[in-house]
mmCIF file of C-alpha atoms in Angstrom:
data_model
loop_
_atom_site.group_PDB
_atom_site.id
_atom_site.type_symbol
_atom_site.label_atom_id
_atom_site.label_comp_id
_atom_site.label_asym_id
_atom_site.label_seq_id
_atom_site.Cartn_x
_atom_site.Cartn_y
_atom_site.Cartn_z
ATOM 1 C CA MET A 1 -22.815 -24.603 24.910
ATOM 2 C CA ASP A 2 -22.600 -21.447 27.365
ATOM 3 C CA GLU A 3 -24.834 -18.580 26.388
ATOM 4 C CA GLY A 4 -22.215 -16.036 25.962
ATOM 5 C CA LEU A 5 -19.877 -18.349 23.834
ATOM 6 C CA ARG A 6 -23.126 -19.037 21.415
ATOM 7 C CA ASP A 7 -23.326 -15.127 21.394
ATOM 8 C CA LEU A 8 -19.739 -14.422 20.703
ATOM 9 C CA ARG A 9 -19.652 -17.148 18.042
ATOM 10 C CA GLU A 10 -22.630 -15.641 16.203
ATOM 11 C CA GLU A 11 -20.956 -12.464 16.412
ATOM 12 C CA PHE A 12 -18.270 -13.244 14.509
ATOM 13 C CA ARG A 13 -20.111 -15.393 11.757
ATOM 14 C CA GLU A 14 -21.581 -11.909 11.580
ATOM 15 C CA ARG A 15 -18.385 -10.570 10.243
ATOM 16 C CA LEU A 16 -18.848 -7.736 13.630
ATOM 17 C CA ILE A 17 -15.687 -8.503 15.619
ATOM 18 C CA PRO A 18 -12.280 -9.342 15.118
ATOM 19 C CA ARG A 19 -9.846 -11.938 15.978
ATOM 20 C CA ARG A 20 -8.001 -10.219 18.749
ATOM 21 C CA GLU A 21 -11.154 -8.630 19.957
ATOM 22 C CA PHE A 22 -12.990 -12.316 19.887
ATOM 23 C CA ILE A 23 -9.905 -13.929 21.424
ATOM 24 C CA ARG A 24 -9.942 -11.241 24.393
ATOM 25 C CA ARG A 25 -13.613 -11.602 25.046
ATOM 26 C CA ALA A 26 -13.659 -15.952 24.521
ATOM 27 C CA THR A 27 -10.949 -15.636 27.582
ATOM 28 C CA LEU A 28 -12.876 -13.369 29.699
ATOM 29 C CA LEU A 29 -15.585 -16.029 29.173
ATOM 30 C CA GLY A 30 -13.698 -18.470 30.995
ATOM 31 C CA LEU A 31 -11.790 -20.392 28.121
ATOM 32 C CA SER A 32 -7.962 -20.705 27.953
ATOM 33 C CA LEU A 33 -5.913 -18.767 25.492
ATOM 34 C CA SER A 34 -5.354 -22.413 23.816
ATOM 35 C CA GLY A 35 -8.950 -22.716 24.288
ATOM 36 C CA ALA A 36 -10.083 -19.544 22.751
ATOM 37 C CA VAL A 37 -8.165 -20.220 19.680
ATOM 38 C CA ALA A 38 -9.271 -23.544 18.957
ATOM 39 C CA PHE A 39 -12.715 -21.738 19.611
ATOM 40 C CA LEU A 40 -11.770 -19.258 16.889
ATOM 41 C CA ASN A 41 -10.856 -21.973 14.662
ATOM 42 C CA ALA A 42 -14.408 -24.233 15.295
ATOM 43 C CA CYS A 43 -16.252 -20.729 14.001
ATOM 44 C CA ARG A 44 -13.891 -19.777 11.114
ATOM 45 C CA ASP A 45 -14.848 -23.719 9.802
ATOM 46 C CA GLU A 46 -18.288 -23.137 10.408
ATOM 47 C CA GLN A 47 -18.512 -19.491 8.468
ATOM 48 C CA GLY A 48 -16.434 -20.803 5.966
ATOM 49 C CA GLY A 49 -13.853 -18.781 3.601
ATOM 50 C CA GLU A 50 -9.880 -17.891 4.282
ATOM 51 C CA PRO A 51 -8.579 -17.508 8.286
ATOM 52 C CA GLY A 52 -9.176 -13.783 9.439
ATOM 53 C CA GLU A 53 -11.152 -12.680 5.938
ATOM 54 C CA GLY A 54 -12.579 -9.103 6.874
ATOM 55 C CA GLU A 55 -9.886 -8.327 9.880
ATOM 56 C CA PRO A 56 -8.569 -5.076 10.042
ATOM 57 C CA ILE A 57 -5.207 -4.374 9.565
ATOM 58 C CA THR A 58 -3.052 -3.047 12.446
ATOM 59 C CA MET A 59 -0.862 -0.187 11.838
ATOM 60 C CA GLY A 60 1.700 1.039 14.861
ATOM 61 C CA ALA A 61 2.718 4.811 14.423
ATOM 62 C CA LEU A 62 5.786 5.759 16.176
ATOM 63 C CA VAL A 63 5.478 9.741 16.799
ATOM 64 C CA PRO A 64 7.090 12.444 18.746
ATOM 65 C CA LEU A 65 4.280 14.540 20.491
ATOM 66 C CA SER A 66 6.705 15.364 23.586
ATOM 67 C CA GLY A 67 10.596 15.873 24.482
ATOM 68 C CA ILE A 68 12.475 17.763 22.303
ATOM 69 C CA THR A 69 11.419 17.208 18.295
ATOM 70 C CA GLU A 70 7.494 17.466 19.541
ATOM 71 C CA ILE A 71 6.896 20.646 17.594
ATOM 72 C CA LEU A 72 7.549 17.788 14.555
ATOM 73 C CA GLY A 73 4.970 15.254 16.041
ATOM 74 C CA PRO A 74 1.413 16.947 15.249
ATOM 75 C CA PRO A 75 1.904 16.776 11.816
ATOM 76 C CA MET A 76 3.392 13.101 11.557
ATOM 77 C CA GLN A 77 -0.211 11.686 13.450
ATOM 78 C CA ASN A 78 -2.394 14.048 11.560
ATOM 79 C CA ASN A 79 -0.875 12.634 8.388
ATOM 80 C CA ALA A 80 -1.290 9.095 9.519
ATOM 81 C CA MET A 81 -4.483 9.294 10.270
ATOM 82 C CA LEU A 82 -5.603 11.597 7.007
ATOM 83 C CA ALA A 83 -4.513 8.718 5.155
ATOM 84 C CA VAL A 84 -5.443 5.964 7.423
ATOM 85 C CA GLU A 85 -8.978 7.645 7.025
ATOM 86 C CA GLU A 86 -9.241 8.285 3.512
ATOM 87 C CA ILE A 87 -8.525 4.537 2.764
ATOM 88 C CA ASN A 88 -10.842 3.055 5.337
ATOM 89 C CA GLN A 89 -13.531 5.709 3.682
ATOM 90 C CA ALA A 90 -12.696 3.901 0.666
ATOM 91 C CA GLY A 91 -13.591 0.725 1.309
ATOM 92 C CA GLY A 92 -10.067 -0.104 2.936
ATOM 93 C CA ILE A 93 -7.570 -2.324 1.628
ATOM 94 C CA GLN A 94 -8.725 -5.366 0.227
ATOM 95 C CA GLY A 95 -12.104 -5.048 2.001
ATOM 96 C CA ARG A 96 -10.075 -4.502 5.511
ATOM 97 C CA ARG A 97 -9.813 -1.550 7.057
ATOM 98 C CA ILE A 98 -6.906 -0.141 9.067
ATOM 99 C CA ASP A 99 -6.727 0.542 12.944
ATOM 100 C CA LEU A 100 -4.208 2.630 13.630
ATOM 101 C CA LEU A 101 -2.045 2.851 17.304
ATOM 102 C CA VAL A 102 -0.120 5.886 17.856
ATOM 103 C CA GLU A 103 2.411 5.679 20.277
ATOM 104 C CA ASP A 104 4.528 8.819 21.314
ATOM 105 C CA THR A 105 8.378 8.000 21.339
ATOM 106 C CA ALA A 106 8.739 11.188 23.814
ATOM 107 C CA SER A 107 11.771 11.917 21.101
ATOM 108 C CA ASP A 108 13.620 9.470 22.913
ATOM 109 C CA PRO A 109 15.463 6.459 21.491
ATOM 110 C CA ASP A 110 15.025 4.154 24.568
ATOM 111 C CA THR A 111 11.093 4.685 24.397
ATOM 112 C CA ALA A 112 10.609 4.478 20.868
ATOM 113 C CA VAL A 113 12.660 1.199 21.638
ATOM 114 C CA GLU A 114 9.957 0.396 24.400
ATOM 115 C CA LYS A 115 7.311 1.486 22.328
ATOM 116 C CA ALA A 116 8.016 -0.339 18.876
ATOM 117 C CA ARG A 117 8.693 -3.919 21.036
ATOM 118 C CA LYS A 118 4.824 -3.357 22.503
ATOM 119 C CA LEU A 119 3.773 -2.859 19.376
ATOM 120 C CA ILE A 120 5.057 -5.883 17.981
ATOM 121 C CA ARG A 121 4.734 -7.996 20.847
ATOM 122 C CA GLN A 122 1.507 -7.096 22.886
ATOM 123 C CA ASP A 123 -0.871 -5.572 20.051
ATOM 124 C CA GLN A 124 0.841 -7.467 17.217
ATOM 125 C CA VAL A 125 0.653 -5.087 14.191
ATOM 126 C CA ASP A 126 1.250 -5.852 10.796
ATOM 127 C CA VAL A 127 2.925 -2.835 10.159
ATOM 128 C CA ILE A 128 5.188 0.312 12.197
ATOM 129 C CA VAL A 129 5.561 3.862 10.478
ATOM 130 C CA GLY A 130 7.202 6.442 11.979
ATOM 131 C CA VAL A 131 9.794 7.864 14.373
ATOM 132 C CA LEU A 132 11.647 11.180 13.352
ATOM 133 C CA THR A 133 15.614 11.562 15.059
ATOM 134 C CA SER A 134 18.005 9.039 13.580
ATOM 135 C CA ALA A 135 18.835 7.768 17.307
ATOM 136 C CA GLU A 136 15.520 7.239 17.152
ATOM 137 C CA ARG A 137 15.550 5.285 13.857
ATOM 138 C CA TRP A 138 18.297 3.114 14.332
ATOM 139 C CA ALA A 139 17.659 2.181 17.967
ATOM 140 C CA VAL A 140 14.021 1.005 16.526
ATOM 141 C CA ALA A 141 15.185 -1.066 13.549
ATOM 142 C CA LEU A 142 18.564 -2.345 15.631
ATOM 143 C CA SER A 143 16.629 -3.449 18.624
ATOM 144 C CA ALA A 144 12.894 -3.841 17.785
ATOM 145 C CA THR A 145 11.830 -4.740 14.113
ATOM 146 C CA ILE A 146 14.867 -6.078 12.611
ATOM 147 C CA PRO A 147 15.191 -8.691 15.012
ATOM 148 C CA ALA A 148 11.119 -9.172 14.771
ATOM 149 C CA LYS A 149 11.158 -9.193 11.400
ATOM 150 C CA MET A 150 8.846 -6.353 10.895
ATOM 151 C CA ILE A 151 7.559 -4.173 8.082
ATOM 152 C CA TYR A 152 8.886 -1.013 9.407
ATOM 153 C CA ILE A 153 8.583 2.116 7.004
ATOM 154 C CA ASN A 154 10.784 5.562 7.560
ATOM 155 C CA PRO A 155 8.919 8.829 6.757
ATOM 156 C CA THR A 156 11.645 11.193 7.325
ATOM 157 C CA TYR A 157 14.987 12.447 5.656
ATOM 158 C CA TYR A 158 17.981 10.940 7.314
ATOM 159 C CA GLU A 159 21.717 10.179 6.775
ATOM 160 C CA GLY A 160 20.926 6.714 5.524
ATOM 161 C CA GLY A 161 22.532 3.192 5.718
ATOM 162 C CA ILE A 162 19.539 1.267 7.318
ATOM 163 C CA CYS A 163 19.334 -2.008 4.878
ATOM 164 C CA ASP A 164 16.982 -4.874 5.670
ATOM 165 C CA ARG A 165 14.367 -7.039 3.774
ATOM 166 C CA TYR A 166 11.703 -5.380 5.893
ATOM 167 C CA PHE A 167 13.160 -1.605 6.069
ATOM 168 C CA PHE A 168 11.504 1.111 3.639
ATOM 169 C CA ASN A 169 12.603 4.337 3.582
ATOM 170 C CA VAL A 170 10.183 7.457 1.488
ATOM 171 C CA GLY A 171 12.102 9.863 3.318
ATOM 172 C CA ALA A 172 14.982 11.608 1.296
ATOM 173 C CA LEU A 173 18.759 10.483 1.442
ATOM 174 C CA PRO A 174 21.715 12.611 1.442
ATOM 175 C CA ASN A 175 22.346 11.808 -2.401
ATOM 176 C CA GLN A 176 18.212 13.424 -3.023
ATOM 177 C CA GLN A 177 18.593 16.747 -0.680
ATOM 178 C CA ILE A 178 22.331 17.217 -0.254
ATOM 179 C CA ASP A 179 23.817 16.509 -3.496
ATOM 180 C CA PRO A 180 21.538 18.507 -5.869
ATOM 181 C CA PHE A 181 21.579 21.550 -3.088
ATOM 182 C CA VAL A 182 24.977 22.073 -2.612
ATOM 183 C CA PRO A 183 26.358 22.888 -6.298
ATOM 184 C CA TRP A 184 23.280 24.600 -6.300
ATOM 185 C CA LEU A 185 23.984 27.054 -4.005
ATOM 186 C CA VAL A 186 27.490 27.442 -5.594
ATOM 187 C CA GLU A 187 26.331 28.142 -8.719
ATOM 188 C CA ASN A 188 23.252 30.260 -8.404
ATOM 189 C CA LYS A 189 24.274 32.105 -4.849
ATOM 190 C CA GLY A 190 27.831 32.608 -5.428
ATOM 191 C CA VAL A 191 29.536 31.267 -2.198
ATOM 192 C CA SER A 192 32.539 28.988 -1.761
ATOM 193 C CA THR A 193 33.257 28.405 2.338
ATOM 194 C CA PHE A 194 30.741 26.682 4.447
ATOM 195 C CA TYR A 195 30.583 26.449 8.182
ATOM 196 C CA LEU A 196 28.508 23.532 9.460
ATOM 197 C CA GLY A 197 26.837 22.989 12.794
ATOM 198 C CA GLY A 198 24.204 20.400 14.299
ATOM 199 C CA SER A 199 23.412 18.771 16.919
ATOM 200 C CA ASP A 200 25.782 15.896 18.392
ATOM 201 C CA TYR A 201 24.219 12.369 16.716
ATOM 202 C CA ALA A 202 23.392 10.342 13.526
ATOM 203 C CA TRP A 203 21.428 12.423 11.145
ATOM 204 C CA PRO A 204 23.748 15.782 11.407
ATOM 205 C CA ARG A 205 27.734 13.674 11.170
ATOM 206 C CA GLY A 206 26.230 11.586 8.487
ATOM 207 C CA SER A 207 24.526 14.095 6.591
ATOM 208 C CA PHE A 208 27.842 16.569 7.067
ATOM 209 C CA ALA A 209 30.005 13.864 5.842
ATOM 210 C CA ALA A 210 27.531 14.619 2.692
ATOM 211 C CA VAL A 211 27.606 17.809 2.626
ATOM 212 C CA THR A 212 31.936 18.282 2.544
ATOM 213 C CA ALA A 213 31.877 15.899 -0.194
ATOM 214 C CA ALA A 214 29.257 18.100 -1.966
ATOM 215 C CA VAL A 215 31.180 21.381 -1.523
ATOM 216 C CA GLU A 216 34.883 19.967 -2.036
ATOM 217 C CA ALA A 217 33.248 18.452 -5.373
ATOM 218 C CA ALA A 218 31.690 21.854 -5.973
ATOM 219 C CA GLY A 219 35.538 23.285 -5.863
ATOM 220 C CA GLY A 220 34.120 24.808 -2.209
ATOM 221 C CA GLN A 221 35.395 24.661 1.036
ATOM 222 C CA VAL A 222 34.231 23.326 4.509
ATOM 223 C CA VAL A 223 35.857 25.990 7.188
ATOM 224 C CA GLY A 224 34.817 24.320 10.255
ATOM 225 C CA GLU A 225 32.266 22.002 12.177
ATOM 226 C CA GLU A 226 30.803 22.191 15.070
ATOM 227 C CA TYR A 227 28.403 20.069 17.445
ATOM 228 C CA SER A 228 26.334 20.363 20.498
ATOM 229 C CA PRO A 229 24.549 18.071 22.481
ATOM 230 C CA LEU A 230 20.800 17.555 22.502
ATOM 231 C CA GLY A 231 19.062 20.167 24.275
ATOM 232 C CA GLU A 232 21.938 22.537 24.208
ATOM 233 C CA ALA A 233 20.505 25.984 25.323
ATOM 234 C CA ASP A 234 23.446 28.556 24.972
ATOM 235 C CA PHE A 235 25.190 28.139 21.133
ATOM 236 C CA SER A 236 27.048 31.575 21.902
ATOM 237 C CA ALA A 237 30.655 29.729 21.897
ATOM 238 C CA PRO A 238 29.971 28.079 18.392
ATOM 239 C CA LEU A 239 28.162 30.866 16.942
ATOM 240 C CA ARG A 240 31.615 33.129 18.084
ATOM 241 C CA ARG A 241 33.391 30.585 16.196
ATOM 242 C CA MET A 242 31.181 30.874 13.151
ATOM 243 C CA SER A 243 31.410 34.461 12.971
ATOM 244 C CA ALA A 244 35.346 34.563 13.033
ATOM 245 C CA GLU A 245 35.614 32.184 10.297
ATOM 246 C CA ARG A 246 33.481 34.794 8.024
ATOM 247 C CA PRO A 247 32.028 31.887 5.905
ATOM 248 C CA ASP A 248 29.537 32.305 3.159
ATOM 249 C CA VAL A 249 27.068 29.869 4.096
ATOM 250 C CA ILE A 250 26.240 28.780 7.583
ATOM 251 C CA TYR A 251 24.742 25.149 7.546
ATOM 252 C CA PRO A 252 22.882 24.042 10.346
ATOM 253 C CA LEU A 253 21.106 20.411 11.349
ATOM 254 C CA TYR A 254 19.526 21.062 14.757
ATOM 255 C CA ALA A 255 16.919 19.125 16.106
ATOM 256 C CA GLY A 256 13.672 20.488 16.474
ATOM 257 C CA ALA A 257 13.749 22.947 19.632
ATOM 258 C CA ASP A 258 17.422 22.968 19.326
ATOM 259 C CA GLY A 259 17.238 24.405 15.770
ATOM 260 C CA VAL A 260 14.866 27.330 16.687
ATOM 261 C CA THR A 261 17.103 28.077 19.729
ATOM 262 C CA PHE A 262 19.822 28.234 17.610
ATOM 263 C CA LEU A 263 18.429 30.142 14.579
ATOM 264 C CA ASN A 264 17.638 32.851 17.302
ATOM 265 C CA GLN A 265 20.632 33.216 18.734
ATOM 266 C CA LEU A 266 22.380 33.110 15.279
ATOM 267 C CA ILE A 267 19.891 36.499 14.239
ATOM 268 C CA ASP A 268 20.205 37.955 17.820
ATOM 269 C CA LEU A 269 24.070 38.461 16.930
ATOM 270 C CA GLY A 270 23.374 39.299 13.557
ATOM 271 C CA LEU A 271 25.116 36.897 11.630
ATOM 272 C CA GLN A 272 22.490 36.089 8.938
ATOM 273 C CA GLN A 273 23.718 40.030 7.859
ATOM 274 C CA GLU A 274 26.844 38.495 6.655
ATOM 275 C CA THR A 275 26.206 34.950 5.723
ATOM 276 C CA LEU A 276 23.533 33.135 3.495
ATOM 277 C CA ILE A 277 21.562 30.366 5.840
ATOM 278 C CA ALA A 278 21.093 27.330 3.905
ATOM 279 C CA SER A 279 19.730 24.181 5.097
ATOM 280 C CA SER A 280 18.287 21.004 4.745
ATOM 281 C CA ALA A 281 16.535 21.368 8.027
ATOM 282 C CA LEU A 282 14.764 24.628 7.713
ATOM 283 C CA SER A 283 10.610 23.753 7.099
ATOM 284 C CA GLU A 284 7.510 25.254 7.685
ATOM 285 C CA LEU A 285 7.479 24.416 11.179
ATOM 286 C CA THR A 286 10.352 26.030 12.070
ATOM 287 C CA LEU A 287 9.991 29.334 10.410
ATOM 288 C CA PRO A 288 6.990 30.762 12.191
ATOM 289 C CA ALA A 289 9.231 30.605 15.627
ATOM 290 C CA LEU A 290 12.087 33.288 13.950
ATOM 291 C CA PRO A 291 11.951 36.788 13.345
ATOM 292 C CA ALA A 292 10.295 37.260 9.529
ATOM 293 C CA GLU A 293 12.527 39.855 8.629
ATOM 294 C CA ALA A 294 15.566 38.286 9.665
ATOM 295 C CA THR A 295 15.002 35.040 7.416
ATOM 296 C CA VAL A 296 14.275 36.554 3.843
ATOM 297 C CA GLY A 297 16.591 35.272 1.410
ATOM 298 C CA TRP A 298 16.917 31.582 3.626
ATOM 299 C CA VAL A 299 17.424 28.800 1.158
ATOM 300 C CA ALA A 300 16.136 25.325 2.243
ATOM 301 C CA SER A 301 15.956 21.924 0.429
ATOM 302 C CA PHE A 302 13.872 19.104 1.017
ATOM 303 C CA GLU A 303 11.320 16.638 -0.872
ATOM 304 C CA TYR A 304 8.434 18.468 -0.020
ATOM 305 C CA PHE A 305 7.123 21.758 0.814
ATOM 306 C CA MET A 306 3.391 22.653 1.086
ATOM 307 C CA ASN A 307 3.727 25.473 -1.540
ATOM 308 C CA ILE A 308 4.594 22.650 -4.443
ATOM 309 C CA ASP A 309 2.340 23.839 -6.941
ATOM 310 C CA THR A 310 0.633 21.296 -8.296
ATOM 311 C CA PRO A 311 -2.731 20.108 -8.581
ATOM 312 C CA GLU A 312 -2.068 17.064 -6.394
ATOM 313 C CA ASN A 313 -0.707 19.022 -4.061
ATOM 314 C CA GLN A 314 -2.919 21.730 -3.720
ATOM 315 C CA ASP A 315 -5.683 18.949 -3.021
ATOM 316 C CA PHE A 316 -3.643 17.383 -0.922
ATOM 317 C CA VAL A 317 -3.225 20.835 1.056
ATOM 318 C CA GLN A 318 -7.072 21.791 1.083
ATOM 319 C CA ARG A 319 -8.100 17.798 2.563
ATOM 320 C CA TYR A 320 -5.392 18.107 5.180
ATOM 321 C CA ARG A 321 -6.798 21.455 6.319
ATOM 322 C CA GLN A 322 -10.423 20.922 5.958
ATOM 323 C CA ARG A 323 -9.883 17.891 8.498
ATOM 324 C CA PHE A 324 -7.418 19.684 11.113
ATOM 325 C CA GLY A 325 -7.935 23.234 10.787
ATOM 326 C CA ALA A 326 -7.792 25.571 8.382
ATOM 327 C CA ASP A 327 -4.421 27.115 9.396
ATOM 328 C CA GLN A 328 -2.658 24.119 9.974
ATOM 329 C CA THR A 329 0.596 23.732 8.676
ATOM 330 C CA MET A 330 3.460 20.402 7.999
ATOM 331 C CA ASP A 331 6.571 20.155 6.579
ATOM 332 C CA ALA A 332 8.313 17.079 4.477
ATOM 333 C CA ILE A 333 8.570 14.961 7.967
ATOM 334 C CA GLY A 334 5.076 15.079 8.290
ATOM 335 C CA GLU A 335 3.773 14.576 4.880
ATOM 336 C CA GLY A 336 6.055 11.537 4.497
ATOM 337 C CA MET A 337 3.583 9.602 7.099
ATOM 338 C CA TYR A 338 1.182 10.120 4.573
ATOM 339 C CA THR A 339 3.519 8.783 2.098
ATOM 340 C CA ALA A 340 4.212 5.750 4.048
ATOM 341 C CA VAL A 341 0.818 4.515 5.321
ATOM 342 C CA ASN A 342 0.020 4.540 1.130
ATOM 343 C CA LEU A 343 2.608 2.551 0.167
ATOM 344 C CA TYR A 344 2.331 0.090 2.977
ATOM 345 C CA ALA A 345 -1.957 -0.285 1.126
ATOM 346 C CA GLN A 346 -0.344 -0.371 -1.982
ATOM 347 C CA GLY A 347 1.811 -2.961 -1.375
ATOM 348 C CA VAL A 348 -0.942 -4.999 0.285
ATOM 349 C CA GLU A 349 -3.029 -4.355 -2.892
ATOM 350 C CA GLN A 350 -0.579 -5.534 -5.399
ATOM 351 C CA ALA A 351 0.233 -9.006 -2.827
ATOM 352 C CA GLY A 352 -3.750 -9.310 -2.821
ATOM 353 C CA SER A 353 -2.615 -10.786 0.936
ATOM 354 C CA LEU A 354 -1.188 -10.147 4.181
ATOM 355 C CA ASP A 355 1.362 -12.214 3.732
ATOM 356 C CA LYS A 356 4.462 -10.588 4.682
ATOM 357 C CA GLU A 357 6.846 -11.905 2.058
ATOM 358 C CA ALA A 358 4.256 -10.626 -0.540
ATOM 359 C CA VAL A 359 3.656 -7.498 1.132
ATOM 360 C CA VAL A 360 7.108 -6.620 1.121
ATOM 361 C CA ASP A 361 7.428 -7.549 -2.843
ATOM 362 C CA GLY A 362 4.106 -5.606 -3.361
ATOM 363 C CA MET A 363 6.190 -2.134 -1.808
ATOM 364 C CA LEU A 364 8.586 -3.020 -4.435
ATOM 365 C CA ALA A 365 6.558 -2.985 -7.538
ATOM 366 C CA VAL A 366 3.966 -0.511 -6.874
ATOM 367 C CA GLN A 367 4.054 3.312 -8.372
ATOM 368 C CA PHE A 368 1.707 5.908 -7.042
ATOM 369 C CA GLU A 369 1.286 9.891 -6.981
ATOM 370 C CA ASP A 370 1.717 11.771 -3.792
ATOM 371 C CA PRO A 371 1.709 14.886 -3.215
ATOM 372 C CA LYS A 372 5.490 15.757 -3.273
ATOM 373 C CA GLY A 373 5.373 13.403 -6.713
ATOM 374 C CA ALA A 374 5.405 10.166 -8.227
ATOM 375 C CA ILE A 375 6.319 7.179 -5.429
ATOM 376 C CA ARG A 376 8.430 4.243 -6.544
ATOM 377 C CA ILE A 377 10.946 1.761 -4.503
ATOM 378 C CA ASP A 378 14.277 0.970 -5.657
ATOM 379 C CA GLN A 379 15.028 -2.272 -5.817
ATOM 380 C CA ASP A 380 18.286 -2.206 -4.094
ATOM 381 C CA THR A 381 17.955 0.196 -1.628
ATOM 382 C CA GLN A 382 14.506 -0.163 -0.415
ATOM 383 C CA ALA A 383 14.038 3.795 -0.663
ATOM 384 C CA ALA A 384 11.832 6.183 -2.825
ATOM 385 C CA TYR A 385 12.516 7.877 -5.947
ATOM 386 C CA LEU A 386 12.001 11.371 -4.761
ATOM 387 C CA ASN A 387 11.933 15.041 -6.285
ATOM 388 C CA ASP A 388 14.480 17.689 -4.524
ATOM 389 C CA TYR A 389 12.776 21.234 -4.395
ATOM 390 C CA ILE A 390 15.091 24.192 -3.478
ATOM 391 C CA ALA A 391 13.008 26.617 -1.993
ATOM 392 C CA GLU A 392 14.080 30.517 -1.020
ATOM 393 C CA ILE A 393 12.130 32.446 1.666
ATOM 394 C CA SER A 394 10.350 35.363 0.270
ATOM 395 C CA SER A 395 10.707 39.119 1.863
ATOM 396 C CA ASP A 396 7.076 39.472 1.621
ATOM 397 C CA THR A 397 6.809 38.653 5.260
ATOM 398 C CA SER A 398 2.513 39.408 4.908
ATOM 399 C CA LEU A 399 2.499 36.099 3.406
ATOM 400 C CA ALA A 400 1.788 32.986 5.925
ATOM 401 C CA PRO A 401 5.242 30.892 6.702
ATOM 402 C CA GLU A 402 4.562 28.246 4.250
ATOM 403 C CA GLU A 403 3.675 30.372 1.296
ATOM 404 C CA ARG A 404 7.258 32.708 2.303
ATOM 405 C CA PHE A 405 8.903 29.109 0.811
ATOM 406 C CA GLU A 406 9.046 29.950 -2.782
ATOM 407 C CA ILE A 407 10.559 27.068 -4.857
ATOM 408 C CA ALA A 408 13.488 28.203 -6.828
ATOM 409 C CA GLU A 409 14.301 24.597 -8.799
ATOM 410 C CA THR A 410 12.747 21.493 -8.686
ATOM 411 C CA PHE A 411 15.151 18.052 -9.595
ATOM 412 C CA GLU A 412 12.965 15.264 -10.589
ATOM 413 C CA ALA A 413 13.281 11.413 -9.495
ATOM 414 C CA ILE A 414 16.277 11.467 -8.252
ATOM 415 C CA ARG A 415 17.325 7.356 -7.569
ATOM 416 C CA PRO A 416 17.883 7.064 -3.791
ATOM 417 C CA GLU A 417 21.833 6.000 -2.925
ATOM 418 C CA GLN A 418 23.033 4.889 -0.008
ATOM 419 C CA PRO A 419 26.073 2.564 1.849
ATOM 420 C CA CYS A 420 24.077 -0.442 4.061
ATOM 421 C CA LEU A 421 26.016 0.150 7.504
ATOM 422 C CA GLU A 422 25.938 -2.338 10.799
ATOM 423 C CA GLU A 423 25.294 0.569 13.275
ATOM 424 C CA PRO A 424 24.670 4.738 12.998
ATOM 425 C CA PRO A 425 27.275 7.103 11.637
ATOM 426 C CA ALA A 426 30.035 8.602 14.556
#
């Protein structure tokens, strides 16, 4: 036997290299792909044990590190890294470490699909977590993960509708984020008329359908609804129409940087002085880009805030900042990546193997504690039961942005509900 192949066999027998690296190096040493696989199987027979024992689990993460939603991407990447590092430091999953491969979606559906296919076909990942916008989410699900029967865990609140055995959701659905929020606004803020404005794609459209239903059920009225193209720089026309209607509430759902642009232009016109700003898209990452005095009293609804006052969350925030910096902030989307990684890890532990069907069943069976609260998966929707936290922005502008979100109400363990759709809401 060639000395290089002999050394490679000894490395594998000592469990120093994983399967993919073994095959790569065997082909470099002159074996064909089929010969490399046969050589690998022979080495496994020599060492004994189950095939693949000790190999790493490969996890793909799809994150917007550029483009219109890039402001939200770094905390997503950080939380995936933190969860993976903590799992690996604790001995891995079933003795296997996780190798995390991060791909930038560039906030673009076509790029997200391209990167998802790369992770599936070239990197041969065991699971994918991530993406942010619904445009990316639907594209990845319909064009990449569902055809490949790839386990795909969504960390982000969205309008709902994706149903597949291998798709899991740990972000809030409208009945968990909007349905508690709107009646609370009507009851606690004395409002009745709402004007809705958002980016022109599935998430705002699907979410505003839920807002409209909730407003009408609470005895209120939607007096206007606006959609603007992604990347819009001038919101003066819709803002004038909003001002003319004099609504009690302006409810914005604009994606990424568009949300910052819209809200700054709203403030420039002084609309916040006469209208309550309430949204399920106003987070710790948005607030620093807005004038502090202008945002006093605004209201937000999410499944997670950094300001949740529990020992579990306080410890989590401390670990996050020890790892990434004392001034680092995150939002519900970022924290959702931490949940997604841990859901998969718990599912593999429950299954006792990497068998895909067993892991899916394992994720459906597990329960665990998370910074946002207890996590368990609903059997029908394959989405998590979640708390909804309603927070008002404090008048104390000396506080750090994340500390200004003062939680006013908590709705606990809301069961997820959604229809199953074949395509995104139009």
